mmCIF file of C-alpha atoms in Angstrom:
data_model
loop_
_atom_site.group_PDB
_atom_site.id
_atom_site.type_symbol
_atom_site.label_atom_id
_atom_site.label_comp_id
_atom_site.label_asym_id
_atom_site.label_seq_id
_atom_site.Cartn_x
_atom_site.Cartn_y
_atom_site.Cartn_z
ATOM 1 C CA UNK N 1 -20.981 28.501 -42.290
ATOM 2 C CA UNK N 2 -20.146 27.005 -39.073
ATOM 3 C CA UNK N 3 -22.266 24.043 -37.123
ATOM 4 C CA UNK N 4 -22.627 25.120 -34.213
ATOM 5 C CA UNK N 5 -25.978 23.769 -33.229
ATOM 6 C CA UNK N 6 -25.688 19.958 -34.616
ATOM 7 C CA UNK N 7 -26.069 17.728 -32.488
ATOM 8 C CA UNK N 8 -23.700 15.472 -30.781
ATOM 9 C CA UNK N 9 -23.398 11.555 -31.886
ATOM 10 C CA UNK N 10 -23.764 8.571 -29.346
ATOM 11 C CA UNK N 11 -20.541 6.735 -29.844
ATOM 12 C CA UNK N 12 -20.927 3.160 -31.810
ATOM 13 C CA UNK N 13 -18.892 0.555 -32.605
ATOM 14 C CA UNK N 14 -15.597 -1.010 -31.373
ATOM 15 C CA UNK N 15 -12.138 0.062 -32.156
ATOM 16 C CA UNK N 16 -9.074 -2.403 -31.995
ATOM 17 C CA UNK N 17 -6.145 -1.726 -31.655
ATOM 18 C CA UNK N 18 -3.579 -4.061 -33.088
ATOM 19 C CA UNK N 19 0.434 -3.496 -32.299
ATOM 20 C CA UNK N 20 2.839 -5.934 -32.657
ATOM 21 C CA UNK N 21 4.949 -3.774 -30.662
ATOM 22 C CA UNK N 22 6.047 -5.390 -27.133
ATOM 23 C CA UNK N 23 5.533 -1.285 -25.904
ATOM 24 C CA UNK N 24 2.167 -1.403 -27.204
ATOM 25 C CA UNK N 25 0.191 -1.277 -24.097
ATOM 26 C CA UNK N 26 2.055 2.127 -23.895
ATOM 27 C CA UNK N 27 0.489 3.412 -26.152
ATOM 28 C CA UNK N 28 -2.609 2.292 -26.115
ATOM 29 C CA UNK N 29 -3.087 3.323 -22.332
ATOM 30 C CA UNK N 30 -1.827 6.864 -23.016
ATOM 31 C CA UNK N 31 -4.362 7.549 -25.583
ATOM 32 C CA UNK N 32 -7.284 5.926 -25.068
ATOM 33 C CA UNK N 33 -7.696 5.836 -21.009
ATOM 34 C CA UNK N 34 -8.170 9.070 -18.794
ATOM 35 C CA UNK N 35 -5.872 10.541 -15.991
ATOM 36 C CA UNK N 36 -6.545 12.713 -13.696
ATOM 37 C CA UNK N 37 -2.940 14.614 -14.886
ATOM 38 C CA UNK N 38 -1.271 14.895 -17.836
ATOM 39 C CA UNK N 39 2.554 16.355 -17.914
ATOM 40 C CA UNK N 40 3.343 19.219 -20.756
ATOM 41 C CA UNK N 41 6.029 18.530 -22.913
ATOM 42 C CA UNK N 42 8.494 20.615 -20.426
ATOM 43 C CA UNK N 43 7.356 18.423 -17.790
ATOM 44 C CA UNK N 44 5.040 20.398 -16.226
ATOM 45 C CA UNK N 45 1.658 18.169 -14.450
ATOM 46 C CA UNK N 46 -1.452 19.844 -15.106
ATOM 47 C CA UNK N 47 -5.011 19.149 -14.473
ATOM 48 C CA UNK N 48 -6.975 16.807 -17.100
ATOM 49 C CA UNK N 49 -10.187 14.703 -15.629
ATOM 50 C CA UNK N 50 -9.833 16.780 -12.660
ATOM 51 C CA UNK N 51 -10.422 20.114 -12.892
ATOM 52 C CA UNK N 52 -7.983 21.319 -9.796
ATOM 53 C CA UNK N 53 -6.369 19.810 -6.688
ATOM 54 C CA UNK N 54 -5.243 21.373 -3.126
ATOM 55 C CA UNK N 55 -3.189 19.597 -0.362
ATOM 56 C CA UNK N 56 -4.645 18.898 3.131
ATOM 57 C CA UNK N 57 -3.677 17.928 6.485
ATOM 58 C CA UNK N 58 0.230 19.626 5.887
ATOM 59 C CA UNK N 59 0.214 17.418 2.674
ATOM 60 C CA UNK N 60 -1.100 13.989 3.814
ATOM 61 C CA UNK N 61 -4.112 14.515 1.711
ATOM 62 C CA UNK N 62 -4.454 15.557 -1.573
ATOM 63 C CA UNK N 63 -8.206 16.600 -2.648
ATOM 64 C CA UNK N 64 -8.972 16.563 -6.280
ATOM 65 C CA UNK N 65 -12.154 17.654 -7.980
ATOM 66 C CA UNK N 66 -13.484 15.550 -10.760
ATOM 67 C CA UNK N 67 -13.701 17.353 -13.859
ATOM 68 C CA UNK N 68 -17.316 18.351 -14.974
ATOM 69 C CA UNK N 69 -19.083 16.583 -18.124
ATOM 70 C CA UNK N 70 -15.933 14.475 -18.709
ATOM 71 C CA UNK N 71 -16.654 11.194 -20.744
ATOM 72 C CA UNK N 72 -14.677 8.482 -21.797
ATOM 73 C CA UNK N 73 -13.913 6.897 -25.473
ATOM 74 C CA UNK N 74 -17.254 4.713 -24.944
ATOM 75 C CA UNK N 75 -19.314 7.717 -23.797
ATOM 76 C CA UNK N 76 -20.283 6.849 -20.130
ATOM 77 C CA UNK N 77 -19.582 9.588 -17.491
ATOM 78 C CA UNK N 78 -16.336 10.102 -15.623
ATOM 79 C CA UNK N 79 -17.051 10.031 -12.084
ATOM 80 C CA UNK N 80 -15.379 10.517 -8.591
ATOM 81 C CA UNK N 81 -16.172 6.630 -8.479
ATOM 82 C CA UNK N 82 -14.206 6.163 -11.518
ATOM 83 C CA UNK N 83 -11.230 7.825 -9.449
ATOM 84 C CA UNK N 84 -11.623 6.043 -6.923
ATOM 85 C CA UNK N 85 -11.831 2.386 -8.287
ATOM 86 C CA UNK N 86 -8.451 3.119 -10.340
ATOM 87 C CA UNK N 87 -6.591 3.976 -7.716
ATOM 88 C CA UNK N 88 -7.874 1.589 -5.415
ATOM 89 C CA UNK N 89 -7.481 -1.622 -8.714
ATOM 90 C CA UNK N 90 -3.719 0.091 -8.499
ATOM 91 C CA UNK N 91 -2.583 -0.782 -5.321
ATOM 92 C CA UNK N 92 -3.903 -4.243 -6.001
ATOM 93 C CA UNK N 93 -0.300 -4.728 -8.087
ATOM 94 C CA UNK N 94 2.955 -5.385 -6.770
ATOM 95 C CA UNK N 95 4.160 -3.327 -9.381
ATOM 96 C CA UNK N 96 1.547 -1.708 -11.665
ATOM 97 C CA UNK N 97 4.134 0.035 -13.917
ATOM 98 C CA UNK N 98 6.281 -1.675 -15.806
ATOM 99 C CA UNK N 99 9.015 1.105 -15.968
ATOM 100 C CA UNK N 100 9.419 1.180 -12.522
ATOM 101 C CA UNK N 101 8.056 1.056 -8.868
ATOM 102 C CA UNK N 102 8.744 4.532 -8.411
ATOM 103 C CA UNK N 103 5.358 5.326 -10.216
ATOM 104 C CA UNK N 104 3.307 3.753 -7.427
ATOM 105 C CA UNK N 105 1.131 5.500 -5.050
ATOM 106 C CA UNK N 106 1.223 3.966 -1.357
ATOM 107 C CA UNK N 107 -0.970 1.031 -1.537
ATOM 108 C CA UNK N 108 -1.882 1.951 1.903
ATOM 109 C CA UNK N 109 -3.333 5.172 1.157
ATOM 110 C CA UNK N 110 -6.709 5.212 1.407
ATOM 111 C CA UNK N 111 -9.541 6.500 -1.166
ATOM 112 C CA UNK N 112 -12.578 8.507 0.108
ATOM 113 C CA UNK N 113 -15.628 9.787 -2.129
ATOM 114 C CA UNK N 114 -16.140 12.911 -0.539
ATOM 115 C CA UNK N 115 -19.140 14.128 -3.272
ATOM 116 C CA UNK N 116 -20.399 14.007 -6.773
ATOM 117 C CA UNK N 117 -16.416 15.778 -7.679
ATOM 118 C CA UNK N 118 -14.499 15.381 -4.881
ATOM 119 C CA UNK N 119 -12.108 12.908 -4.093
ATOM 120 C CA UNK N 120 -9.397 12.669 -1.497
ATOM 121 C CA UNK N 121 -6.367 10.625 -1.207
ATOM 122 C CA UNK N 122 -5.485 10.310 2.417
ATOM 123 C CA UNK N 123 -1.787 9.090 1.877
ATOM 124 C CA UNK N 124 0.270 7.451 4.767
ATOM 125 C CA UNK N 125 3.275 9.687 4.641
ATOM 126 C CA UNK N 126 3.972 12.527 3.037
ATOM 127 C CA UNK N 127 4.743 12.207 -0.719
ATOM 128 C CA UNK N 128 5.817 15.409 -2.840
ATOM 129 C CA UNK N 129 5.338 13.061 -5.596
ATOM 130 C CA UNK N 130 1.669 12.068 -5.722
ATOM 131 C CA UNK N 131 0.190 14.410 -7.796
ATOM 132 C CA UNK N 132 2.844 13.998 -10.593
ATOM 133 C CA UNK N 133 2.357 9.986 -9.808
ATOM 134 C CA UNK N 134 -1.503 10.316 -10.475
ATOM 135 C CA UNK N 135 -0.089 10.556 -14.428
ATOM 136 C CA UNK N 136 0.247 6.896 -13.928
ATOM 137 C CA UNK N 137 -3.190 6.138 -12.736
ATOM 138 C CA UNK N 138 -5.283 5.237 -15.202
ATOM 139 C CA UNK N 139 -9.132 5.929 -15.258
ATOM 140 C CA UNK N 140 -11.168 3.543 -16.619
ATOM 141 C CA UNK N 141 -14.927 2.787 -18.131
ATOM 142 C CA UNK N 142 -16.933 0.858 -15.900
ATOM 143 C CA UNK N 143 -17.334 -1.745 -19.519
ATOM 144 C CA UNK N 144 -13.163 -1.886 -19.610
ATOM 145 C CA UNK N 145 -13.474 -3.483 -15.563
ATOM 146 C CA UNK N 146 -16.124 -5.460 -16.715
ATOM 147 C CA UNK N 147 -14.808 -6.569 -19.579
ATOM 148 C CA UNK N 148 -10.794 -6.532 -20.022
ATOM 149 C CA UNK N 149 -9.347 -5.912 -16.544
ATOM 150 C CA UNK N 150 -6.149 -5.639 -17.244
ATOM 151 C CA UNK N 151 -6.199 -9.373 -17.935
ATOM 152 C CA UNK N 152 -7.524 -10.251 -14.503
ATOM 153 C CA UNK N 153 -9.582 -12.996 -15.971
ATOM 154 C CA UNK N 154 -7.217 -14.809 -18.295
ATOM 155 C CA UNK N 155 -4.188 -14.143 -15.451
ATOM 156 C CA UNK N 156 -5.182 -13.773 -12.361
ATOM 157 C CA UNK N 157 -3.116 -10.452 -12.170
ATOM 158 C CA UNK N 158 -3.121 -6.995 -14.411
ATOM 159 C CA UNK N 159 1.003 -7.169 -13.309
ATOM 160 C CA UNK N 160 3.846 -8.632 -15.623
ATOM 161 C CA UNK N 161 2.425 -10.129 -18.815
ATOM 162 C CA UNK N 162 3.739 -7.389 -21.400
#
């Protein structure tokens, strides 16, 4: 007989993840973090904490709307503010990805709340590559800012300690 009407557990507890791996981090991002795209095995980029996109302004600004209900790992919501303090931690970094540059949104582009689901990214210049680049920005719990960083605490910098 199927459970359909049980209830829904308050995550507990902390998981660690240990990896002696120097490609750890890989890892580790990719599964427990949120982006707003993930890319299908045939390297297609399709919605995942946002629910769609559109491009503005002849493709200056792309508009994405936060997914509804999303959570992360630790059970607080997914917001537009989440979105927004990712990108905007990213272009803090020289060079936030260590495979490459290439993976950077314009650190000049600037991040605007436009609602409760809406967020647009009003880039500089044109970029074809944006949404597929959004892959690479990591969403994060307002407890992982507070309380890892990306090693902003111990280093001074979330860049070039892996």
């Amino acid at each position: 007989m199927p459970r359909t009407s049980r209830a829904r557990r308050a995550p507990r507890g902390v998981l660690r993840v240990v990896d002696p791996s120097p490609l750890n981090w890989l890892y580790t991002t990719y599964n427990t973090v949120e982006e707003p795209v993930r890319v299908t095995h045939r390297g297609k980029v399709r919605p995942a904490a946002m629910s769609r996109y559109r491009w503005r302004d002849g493709g200056r600004t792309l508009e994405i709307r936060v997914r509804r209900g999303e959570r992360f790992a630790d059970g607080t919501p997914l917001t537009t503010d989440s979105v927004r303090r990712a990108a905007e931690e990213q272009f803090r970094w020289q060079a936030p990805h260590p495979p490459g540059t290439h993976f950077n949104i314009d650190p000049r582009t600037r991040v605007e709340v436009v609602d409760d689901r809406t967020v647009r990214l009003h880039l500089p210049e044109v970029d074809g590559l944006a949404l597929g680049k959004l892959r690479a920005t990591h969403v994060m719990s307002e407890r992982f800012w507070r309380d890892l960083g990306f090693g902003y605490a111990r280093k001074g910098s979330g860049e070039g300690h892996w």
